[in-house]
XYZ file of C-alpha atoms in Angstrom:
558
model
C 21.576 -5.416 3.633
C 18.015 -4.743 2.407
C 17.337 -1.201 1.191
C 13.805 0.110 0.522
C 14.231 2.599 -2.307
C 10.675 3.911 -2.036
C 11.281 5.103 1.522
C 14.016 7.416 0.286
C 11.482 9.418 -1.742
C 9.038 10.408 1.044
C 7.911 14.010 1.530
C 10.633 15.050 3.938
C 13.331 14.046 1.402
C 12.007 16.204 -1.431
C 12.376 20.001 -1.564
C 9.231 22.194 -1.625
C 9.391 23.061 -5.350
C 9.583 19.429 -6.315
C 6.853 18.568 -3.796
C 4.530 21.031 -5.512
C 4.997 19.224 -8.828
C 4.236 15.899 -7.177
C 0.986 17.416 -5.839
C 0.019 18.595 -9.302
C 1.204 22.181 -8.963
C 3.905 24.024 -10.930
C 4.869 24.022 -14.546
C 6.826 22.003 -17.104
C 10.175 23.295 -15.830
C 9.373 21.989 -12.375
C 8.595 18.590 -13.910
C 12.018 18.451 -15.558
C 13.703 19.555 -12.356
C 11.934 16.793 -10.477
C 13.039 14.165 -13.002
C 16.667 15.370 -12.963
C 16.902 15.443 -9.210
C 15.392 11.988 -8.876
C 17.958 10.619 -11.373
C 20.819 12.329 -9.548
C 19.571 10.937 -6.275
C 19.388 7.421 -7.744
C 23.019 7.694 -8.914
C 24.176 8.736 -5.455
C 22.215 5.916 -3.860
C 23.545 3.329 -6.367
C 27.094 4.521 -5.785
C 26.617 4.313 -2.035
C 25.105 0.830 -2.313
C 28.035 -0.369 -4.492
C 30.547 1.189 -2.146
C 28.840 -0.118 0.962
C 28.468 -3.614 -0.598
C 32.190 -3.707 -1.339
C 33.072 -2.512 2.149
C 30.666 -4.981 3.733
C 32.021 -7.826 1.620
C 35.629 -7.069 2.587
C 34.798 -6.672 6.281
C 33.118 -10.077 6.280
C 36.089 -11.795 4.635
C 38.400 -13.975 6.668
C 42.112 -14.444 6.189
C 42.538 -17.084 3.460
C 39.290 -16.264 1.615
C 39.633 -15.813 -2.151
C 37.803 -13.778 -4.793
C 38.278 -12.952 -8.475
C 37.929 -9.603 -10.220
C 39.179 -7.204 -12.846
C 41.780 -4.623 -11.846
C 40.326 -1.167 -12.637
C 42.990 0.965 -10.974
C 46.340 0.424 -9.295
C 48.547 3.047 -7.652
C 51.546 1.771 -5.750
C 49.954 -0.712 -3.316
C 46.424 0.697 -3.507
C 44.207 -1.306 -5.835
C 40.590 -1.159 -7.051
C 38.939 -4.368 -8.244
C 35.656 -4.797 -10.116
C 33.823 -8.012 -9.206
C 31.362 -9.987 -11.337
C 28.509 -8.551 -9.264
C 29.497 -5.083 -10.582
C 30.778 -4.246 -7.119
C 34.060 -2.364 -6.766
C 36.285 -3.004 -3.798
C 39.410 -1.170 -2.660
C 42.245 -2.853 -0.818
C 45.979 -2.801 -0.231
C 48.354 -5.135 -2.064
C 50.851 -6.979 0.099
C 54.363 -6.940 -1.358
C 55.677 -5.711 -4.694
C 53.600 -7.590 -7.270
C 53.702 -6.910 -11.072
C 50.036 -6.409 -11.968
C 48.437 -4.397 -14.765
C 45.132 -2.595 -15.147
C 42.547 -4.685 -16.993
C 43.875 -8.063 -15.839
C 41.459 -10.593 -14.348
C 43.135 -12.041 -11.271
C 42.250 -14.224 -8.303
C 43.230 -12.726 -4.918
C 43.473 -14.082 -1.370
C 42.898 -12.072 1.832
C 46.183 -11.858 3.755
C 45.065 -9.606 6.631
C 41.791 -8.052 7.781
C 42.319 -5.841 10.815
C 39.884 -3.056 11.717
C 38.751 -2.666 8.126
C 42.294 -2.490 6.774
C 42.301 -5.206 4.124
C 45.507 -6.617 2.662
C 45.325 -8.980 -0.306
C 47.747 -10.830 -2.587
C 47.279 -12.353 -6.060
C 47.336 -16.116 -6.376
C 49.660 -17.593 -8.990
C 48.300 -20.088 -11.490
C 50.082 -22.907 -9.689
C 48.301 -22.122 -6.432
C 44.977 -21.718 -8.206
C 45.529 -24.996 -10.042
C 45.638 -27.003 -6.835
C 42.213 -25.718 -5.853
C 40.765 -26.130 -9.346
C 42.059 -29.701 -9.689
C 40.145 -30.950 -6.673
C 36.974 -29.136 -7.683
C 37.195 -30.423 -11.266
C 37.750 -34.063 -10.277
C 34.912 -33.876 -7.785
C 32.554 -32.590 -10.492
C 33.721 -35.316 -12.891
C 33.149 -37.929 -10.181
C 36.738 -39.111 -10.587
C 39.080 -40.110 -7.763
C 41.802 -37.695 -6.729
C 44.868 -39.679 -7.747
C 48.148 -38.879 -9.487
C 46.909 -39.818 -12.950
C 43.738 -37.734 -12.810
C 45.567 -34.796 -11.252
C 48.016 -34.858 -14.165
C 45.115 -34.831 -16.644
C 43.559 -31.715 -15.125
C 46.902 -29.948 -14.811
C 47.664 -30.613 -18.487
C 44.285 -29.164 -19.465
C 45.061 -26.109 -17.363
C 48.508 -25.820 -18.927
C 46.990 -25.776 -22.436
C 44.172 -23.367 -21.505
C 41.628 -26.037 -22.403
C 38.126 -26.290 -20.888
C 38.114 -27.844 -17.429
C 34.820 -29.695 -17.362
C 33.595 -33.155 -16.474
C 33.139 -34.242 -20.097
C 36.656 -33.235 -21.175
C 38.347 -34.780 -18.122
C 36.419 -38.038 -18.422
C 37.137 -38.367 -22.156
C 40.848 -37.733 -21.683
C 40.940 -40.261 -18.849
C 39.371 -42.894 -21.128
C 41.880 -42.138 -23.894
C 44.787 -42.436 -21.498
C 43.450 -45.756 -20.254
C 43.281 -46.938 -23.878
C 46.831 -45.738 -24.616
C 48.529 -45.901 -21.193
C 52.081 -45.502 -22.510
C 51.277 -42.201 -24.242
C 52.436 -38.856 -22.895
C 49.399 -36.978 -21.542
C 50.612 -33.819 -23.320
C 50.332 -35.662 -26.648
C 46.746 -36.740 -25.979
C 45.718 -33.292 -24.735
C 47.231 -31.507 -27.751
C 45.617 -33.924 -30.224
C 42.273 -33.184 -28.554
C 42.934 -29.447 -28.650
C 43.665 -29.625 -32.390
C 40.676 -31.928 -33.065
C 42.960 -34.630 -34.463
C 41.506 -38.164 -34.067
C 42.983 -40.156 -31.197
C 44.447 -43.357 -32.617
C 47.787 -45.134 -32.476
C 48.782 -43.782 -35.906
C 48.344 -40.105 -34.999
C 49.873 -40.653 -31.570
C 52.917 -42.261 -33.182
C 53.314 -39.438 -35.699
C 52.976 -36.728 -33.028
C 55.663 -38.399 -30.925
C 57.887 -38.829 -33.986
C 57.568 -35.139 -34.862
C 58.478 -34.234 -31.278
C 61.734 -36.159 -31.708
C 62.349 -34.815 -35.257
C 62.080 -38.401 -36.426
C 59.329 -38.004 -39.015
C 61.199 -36.705 -42.033
C 59.687 -37.859 -45.334
C 63.112 -37.760 -46.959
C 64.427 -40.308 -44.433
C 61.363 -42.483 -44.965
C 62.001 -42.480 -48.706
C 65.588 -43.591 -48.091
C 64.262 -46.513 -46.030
C 61.731 -47.219 -48.775
C 64.619 -47.764 -51.207
C 66.835 -49.845 -48.935
C 64.013 -51.994 -47.561
C 62.719 -52.770 -51.046
C 66.171 -53.964 -52.187
C 66.403 -56.080 -49.017
C 62.973 -57.584 -49.699
C 63.862 -58.430 -53.268
C 67.044 -60.134 -52.068
C 65.062 -62.012 -49.431
C 62.650 -63.307 -52.059
C 65.432 -64.359 -54.431
C 67.917 -65.794 -51.936
C 65.710 -67.575 -49.445
C 64.665 -70.141 -52.039
C 68.292 -71.327 -52.191
C 68.061 -72.359 -48.560
C 65.343 -74.838 -49.442
C 67.178 -76.619 -52.242
C 67.672 -80.272 -51.501
C 64.702 -80.507 -49.178
C 62.761 -83.730 -49.713
C 59.028 -84.036 -49.920
C 59.051 -85.105 -46.269
C 60.096 -81.631 -45.266
C 57.883 -79.725 -47.662
C 55.268 -78.989 -45.033
C 57.793 -78.068 -42.326
C 57.679 -74.412 -41.349
C 60.670 -72.608 -42.836
C 61.790 -69.947 -40.360
C 63.642 -68.145 -43.135
C 60.217 -67.243 -44.550
C 58.642 -66.171 -41.277
C 58.425 -62.583 -42.568
C 56.669 -63.479 -45.801
C 52.890 -63.892 -45.917
C 52.861 -66.478 -48.740
C 56.287 -68.200 -48.712
C 55.266 -71.261 -50.791
C 54.707 -69.105 -53.891
C 58.134 -67.527 -53.504
C 59.842 -70.898 -53.082
C 58.321 -72.160 -56.321
C 59.042 -69.123 -58.497
C 61.088 -66.408 -56.706
C 62.133 -64.484 -59.828
C 58.494 -64.054 -60.849
C 57.561 -62.720 -57.426
C 60.555 -60.374 -57.252
C 59.863 -59.051 -60.758
C 56.202 -58.586 -59.920
C 57.074 -56.642 -56.790
C 59.559 -54.400 -58.596
C 57.157 -53.861 -61.500
C 54.408 -52.829 -59.092
C 56.689 -50.189 -57.563
C 57.683 -48.788 -60.973
C 54.127 -48.718 -62.345
C 52.716 -46.992 -59.267
C 55.454 -44.377 -59.105
C 54.837 -43.369 -62.727
C 51.045 -43.732 -62.670
C 50.150 -40.028 -62.446
C 49.789 -38.410 -65.904
C 49.533 -34.943 -64.301
C 53.032 -35.286 -62.853
C 55.200 -33.751 -65.571
C 58.563 -35.405 -64.945
C 61.580 -34.038 -66.722
C 63.193 -37.223 -67.965
C 67.000 -37.292 -68.130
C 68.893 -39.887 -70.190
C 70.774 -42.339 -68.004
C 74.137 -41.279 -69.482
C 73.670 -38.070 -67.441
C 72.941 -40.019 -64.281
C 75.431 -42.899 -63.975
C 78.999 -43.661 -65.056
C 79.819 -45.261 -68.417
C 81.254 -48.322 -66.628
C 77.981 -48.840 -64.805
C 76.043 -48.576 -68.059
C 78.288 -51.234 -69.635
C 77.732 -53.521 -66.660
C 73.964 -53.108 -67.051
C 74.238 -53.975 -70.758
C 75.919 -57.254 -69.832
C 73.181 -58.072 -67.324
C 69.962 -57.387 -69.245
C 68.632 -59.783 -71.886
C 66.342 -57.415 -73.805
C 68.022 -56.642 -77.185
C 66.149 -53.373 -77.681
C 67.090 -52.236 -74.204
C 70.725 -53.257 -74.770
C 70.866 -51.037 -77.861
C 69.351 -48.062 -76.041
C 71.727 -48.545 -73.123
C 74.678 -48.430 -75.517
C 73.479 -45.078 -76.833
C 72.797 -43.912 -73.249
C 69.634 -42.109 -74.374
C 67.067 -44.240 -72.572
C 65.402 -42.554 -69.559
C 64.738 -44.177 -66.209
C 61.051 -44.901 -66.761
C 61.673 -46.628 -70.102
C 64.640 -48.524 -68.686
C 62.614 -50.100 -65.885
C 59.522 -50.630 -68.043
C 61.422 -52.486 -70.774
C 63.525 -54.340 -68.247
C 60.423 -55.833 -66.622
C 57.891 -56.012 -69.463
C 58.701 -59.538 -70.643
C 59.613 -61.020 -67.281
C 62.417 -63.003 -68.894
C 65.123 -62.336 -66.290
C 66.242 -65.468 -64.467
C 66.828 -65.490 -60.734
C 70.613 -65.153 -60.858
C 70.582 -62.308 -63.356
C 67.871 -60.471 -61.440
C 69.822 -60.888 -58.210
C 72.980 -59.446 -59.805
C 70.974 -56.596 -61.316
C 69.261 -55.336 -58.182
C 72.548 -55.368 -56.282
C 74.455 -53.549 -59.016
C 75.672 -50.032 -58.221
C 74.229 -48.610 -61.454
C 70.825 -50.193 -60.813
C 70.676 -48.754 -57.297
C 71.608 -45.308 -58.593
C 68.857 -45.441 -61.206
C 66.339 -46.698 -58.665
C 67.305 -43.822 -56.352
C 66.865 -41.337 -59.181
C 63.441 -42.822 -59.905
C 62.428 -42.020 -56.297
C 63.742 -38.480 -56.774
C 61.778 -38.011 -60.005
C 58.469 -39.288 -58.701
C 58.389 -38.690 -54.920
C 60.314 -35.462 -54.341
C 59.688 -31.811 -55.105
C 61.854 -29.670 -57.323
C 62.444 -26.005 -56.350
C 60.337 -25.044 -59.368
C 57.346 -27.048 -58.130
C 57.740 -25.640 -54.642
C 57.607 -22.022 -55.779
C 54.841 -22.375 -58.368
C 51.740 -22.624 -56.188
C 50.151 -24.102 -53.097
C 48.207 -26.416 -55.415
C 51.475 -28.055 -56.492
C 52.212 -28.923 -52.858
C 48.733 -30.406 -52.387
C 49.044 -32.464 -55.562
C 52.456 -33.665 -54.400
C 51.020 -35.109 -51.184
C 48.098 -36.672 -53.020
C 50.488 -38.241 -55.520
C 52.743 -39.772 -52.870
C 49.797 -41.158 -50.912
C 48.260 -42.658 -54.055
C 51.594 -44.195 -55.087
C 52.222 -45.678 -51.656
C 48.711 -47.114 -51.304
C 48.991 -48.728 -54.749
C 52.329 -50.346 -53.854
C 50.973 -51.470 -50.496
C 47.927 -53.148 -52.046
C 49.826 -54.891 -54.851
C 52.757 -56.194 -52.797
C 50.952 -57.333 -49.655
C 51.215 -61.014 -50.614
C 54.984 -61.108 -50.231
C 55.870 -57.958 -48.345
C 58.132 -58.136 -45.275
C 57.474 -56.293 -41.997
C 60.336 -53.827 -42.550
C 59.101 -52.671 -45.938
C 55.500 -52.703 -44.759
C 56.454 -50.530 -41.784
C 58.146 -47.991 -44.058
C 55.230 -47.850 -46.505
C 52.739 -47.481 -43.658
C 54.832 -44.765 -42.002
C 54.876 -42.645 -45.164
C 51.101 -42.938 -45.533
C 50.461 -42.126 -41.867
C 52.827 -39.160 -42.039
C 50.854 -37.615 -44.888
C 47.531 -38.312 -43.149
C 48.846 -36.627 -39.990
C 49.998 -33.562 -41.940
C 46.529 -33.282 -43.483
C 44.955 -33.331 -40.008
C 47.482 -30.836 -38.659
C 46.844 -28.432 -41.520
C 43.195 -28.095 -40.594
C 44.363 -25.826 -37.757
C 47.977 -24.888 -38.373
C 50.049 -24.160 -41.453
C 52.746 -26.773 -41.889
C 54.313 -28.657 -44.766
C 57.198 -31.049 -45.181
C 59.025 -31.245 -48.471
C 61.582 -33.797 -49.676
C 63.528 -31.598 -52.107
C 65.578 -32.587 -55.146
C 68.140 -30.233 -56.638
C 70.235 -30.724 -59.739
C 73.223 -31.980 -57.759
C 71.967 -32.541 -54.208
C 68.993 -33.513 -52.078
C 67.448 -32.485 -48.812
C 64.382 -32.197 -46.638
C 62.506 -29.006 -45.848
C 59.935 -28.218 -43.183
C 57.875 -25.026 -43.231
C 56.270 -23.939 -39.949
C 53.919 -20.933 -40.079
C 53.370 -19.614 -36.566
C 49.664 -18.928 -36.666
C 46.444 -20.782 -36.007
C 44.208 -20.681 -39.096
C 41.110 -20.696 -36.874
C 42.295 -17.658 -34.929
C 40.130 -14.635 -35.768
C 43.292 -12.520 -35.831
C 44.880 -14.612 -38.600
C 46.127 -12.360 -41.381
C 47.989 -13.906 -44.363
C 49.673 -10.539 -45.030
C 51.286 -10.532 -41.575
C 52.826 -13.870 -40.698
C 55.887 -15.353 -39.025
C 57.386 -18.633 -40.195
C 60.362 -20.935 -39.881
C 61.817 -22.834 -42.818
C 64.058 -25.632 -41.530
C 66.278 -27.280 -44.147
C 68.544 -30.315 -43.909
C 70.686 -30.067 -47.006
C 73.287 -32.453 -48.380
C 76.001 -29.779 -48.728
C 74.758 -26.896 -46.557
C 73.809 -29.019 -43.561
C 71.022 -27.812 -41.238
C 69.740 -24.307 -41.979
C 67.046 -22.397 -40.080
C 65.469 -19.445 -41.863
C 63.169 -17.284 -39.739
C 60.830 -15.170 -41.867
C 58.564 -12.313 -40.824
C 56.176 -10.832 -43.384
C 54.396 -7.546 -42.589
C 51.898 -5.625 -44.693
C 52.141 -8.267 -47.383
C 55.436 -6.987 -48.867
C 57.954 -6.239 -46.083
C 60.080 -9.343 -45.598
C 62.596 -9.739 -42.765
C 64.707 -12.886 -42.959
C 67.156 -14.265 -40.410
C 69.479 -17.143 -41.409
C 70.928 -19.384 -38.705
C 73.707 -21.546 -40.136
C 75.935 -24.315 -38.864
C 79.395 -22.872 -39.639
C 81.321 -19.803 -40.756
C 81.894 -21.454 -44.133
C 78.163 -21.752 -44.687
C 77.696 -18.166 -43.511
C 80.196 -16.973 -46.118
C 78.505 -19.079 -48.801
C 75.042 -17.651 -48.081
C 76.397 -14.125 -47.806
C 78.110 -14.409 -51.199
C 74.806 -15.455 -52.826
C 72.364 -13.274 -50.901
C 72.232 -10.686 -53.715
C 70.684 -13.291 -56.014
C 67.967 -14.028 -53.461
C 67.331 -10.337 -52.842
C 66.986 -9.700 -56.582
C 64.573 -12.598 -57.007
C 62.393 -11.482 -54.078
C 62.471 -7.890 -55.300
C 61.166 -9.024 -58.679
C 58.280 -10.670 -56.837
C 57.436 -7.354 -55.126
C 59.039 -7.807 -51.704
C 61.111 -5.298 -49.758
C 63.759 -7.385 -48.018
C 66.055 -7.217 -45.021
C 68.495 -10.038 -44.259
C 70.394 -11.042 -41.152
C 72.755 -14.000 -40.762
C 74.429 -15.720 -37.828
C 76.194 -18.944 -36.929
C 74.381 -21.088 -34.380
C 75.989 -21.445 -30.945
C 75.602 -24.023 -28.155
C 73.709 -21.390 -26.174
C 70.987 -21.145 -28.824
C 67.873 -22.991 -27.707
C 66.943 -25.541 -30.396
C 63.560 -25.414 -32.063
C 60.958 -27.480 -30.219
C 58.041 -28.856 -32.268
C 55.561 -28.776 -29.377
C 56.658 -25.678 -27.469
C 57.507 -23.463 -30.445
C 54.864 -24.603 -32.923
C 51.974 -26.682 -31.584
C 51.609 -24.573 -28.407
C 52.818 -21.299 -29.901
C 49.384 -19.651 -29.645
C 49.002 -20.452 -25.940
C 49.840 -17.555 -23.642
C 51.699 -18.996 -20.664
C 53.463 -15.806 -19.606
C 50.791 -14.453 -17.268
C 51.536 -16.038 -13.902
C 48.513 -14.386 -12.272
C 45.797 -15.303 -14.774
C 42.483 -16.865 -13.919
C 41.390 -20.457 -14.415
C 37.776 -20.947 -15.397
C 36.085 -24.151 -14.340
C 32.734 -24.964 -15.933
C 31.127 -27.389 -13.507
C 27.927 -27.625 -15.592
C 29.605 -28.888 -18.779
């Protein structure tokens, strides 16, 4: 409808006093009156135009037509909606629908009879079907099951629905066809590089199969297996004649350079073990509290070690029991004078394995003291482990087996993935060593660091512990105003509940000394409790999926 505004201000529409001012008569008061009345008249006209435009728009709508707007008022079934064109329309809602003022919702016309308009909101699922087709058409991609799933996953994660994003995700899925589309979409959303390493780590975290503490256990066992492989496989080749020297030995199919091992296995095994020891103790900034071995293993095991080693100085120190782990391994390997049989007995000895395990604890796990000191200690811990692992990987690659290589690589990739994850979210994993037990801890802070609303004085977090004696423990923490701390313990059994309850005063005192006002709650987990989900409860925590009548935005130009 075209409206000529100038025609509304002709002579017959203006009162005589105002007309006099237009003709040059009257005074200053008349001028002000003219200006005020013109402004009032404009407001009435604008209101009428808006109202008439809304009425005209609704009257022209057919059943099934859709439109999107912001709800400005709702009273029972009567609703007012502001459109992008700054036009307000009034209609009647069909059915009892939970809507709130201020929401942006897409509606569909249900009935249009004699100007009586009935509308209903479209759920996200219904909107998605329409958006999917439009998005794939803009991306020039065929409408098939795979592409539909891509767009729906983008919608589910509130990610941009544009041709560039859809096409890129389609290429990534073609490159990694066995990957869950949710994994690829979330890695994109978090700006984590798409490669097989990060995909593997994301999937492992989803299955709670990426614990550093478990990887360190495999590191120990796989290294002992490798050393035995190096030492024992040469026995299988004894008696072979020169005619069979060049025949492929299947027993060495896992070793990159088997001929060297066949000729001098004890040298290779010693070299491999020495590389591990040197790299684990290579960080001068890592202040390790060295315990004498008499505090770590039984007297019988010490005596057995004395009978195995050939170093006189080391024998004397073992008798006293004062030698620490670092010095024990260093002196054991410094001269390389262990023969194959003695070395084989040594690495399979109970006392040796216990000392090797303690060496891993000293160098590749966090103590409670380190954990509580500062964030810098945690960062240095990760850097130290990565440096140690890379050094071992480089120095042992000549005779490393696939199992050990897989474990070493997994540890390195795990740390790299955590670094990427921490660019957006707050997360850390901590293999923990106590005086008489061990465990693994995972700290999830439920906030996105790039969110403008992020406030370090008001955070919610989960500390998940897998402890040797306590079992699994979930500790939900809510910090408000920087000092008010609410903590909820979820424990595996009544016995553990009683144990925590009997020691909670010590924790409360410690936190009080640090300036926190505390409140504790404790419960035993039940089968009805929904387990923590890495993706749903952490990665996608900041995504609001509760609004069933939200609006999808499709940017066809992007």
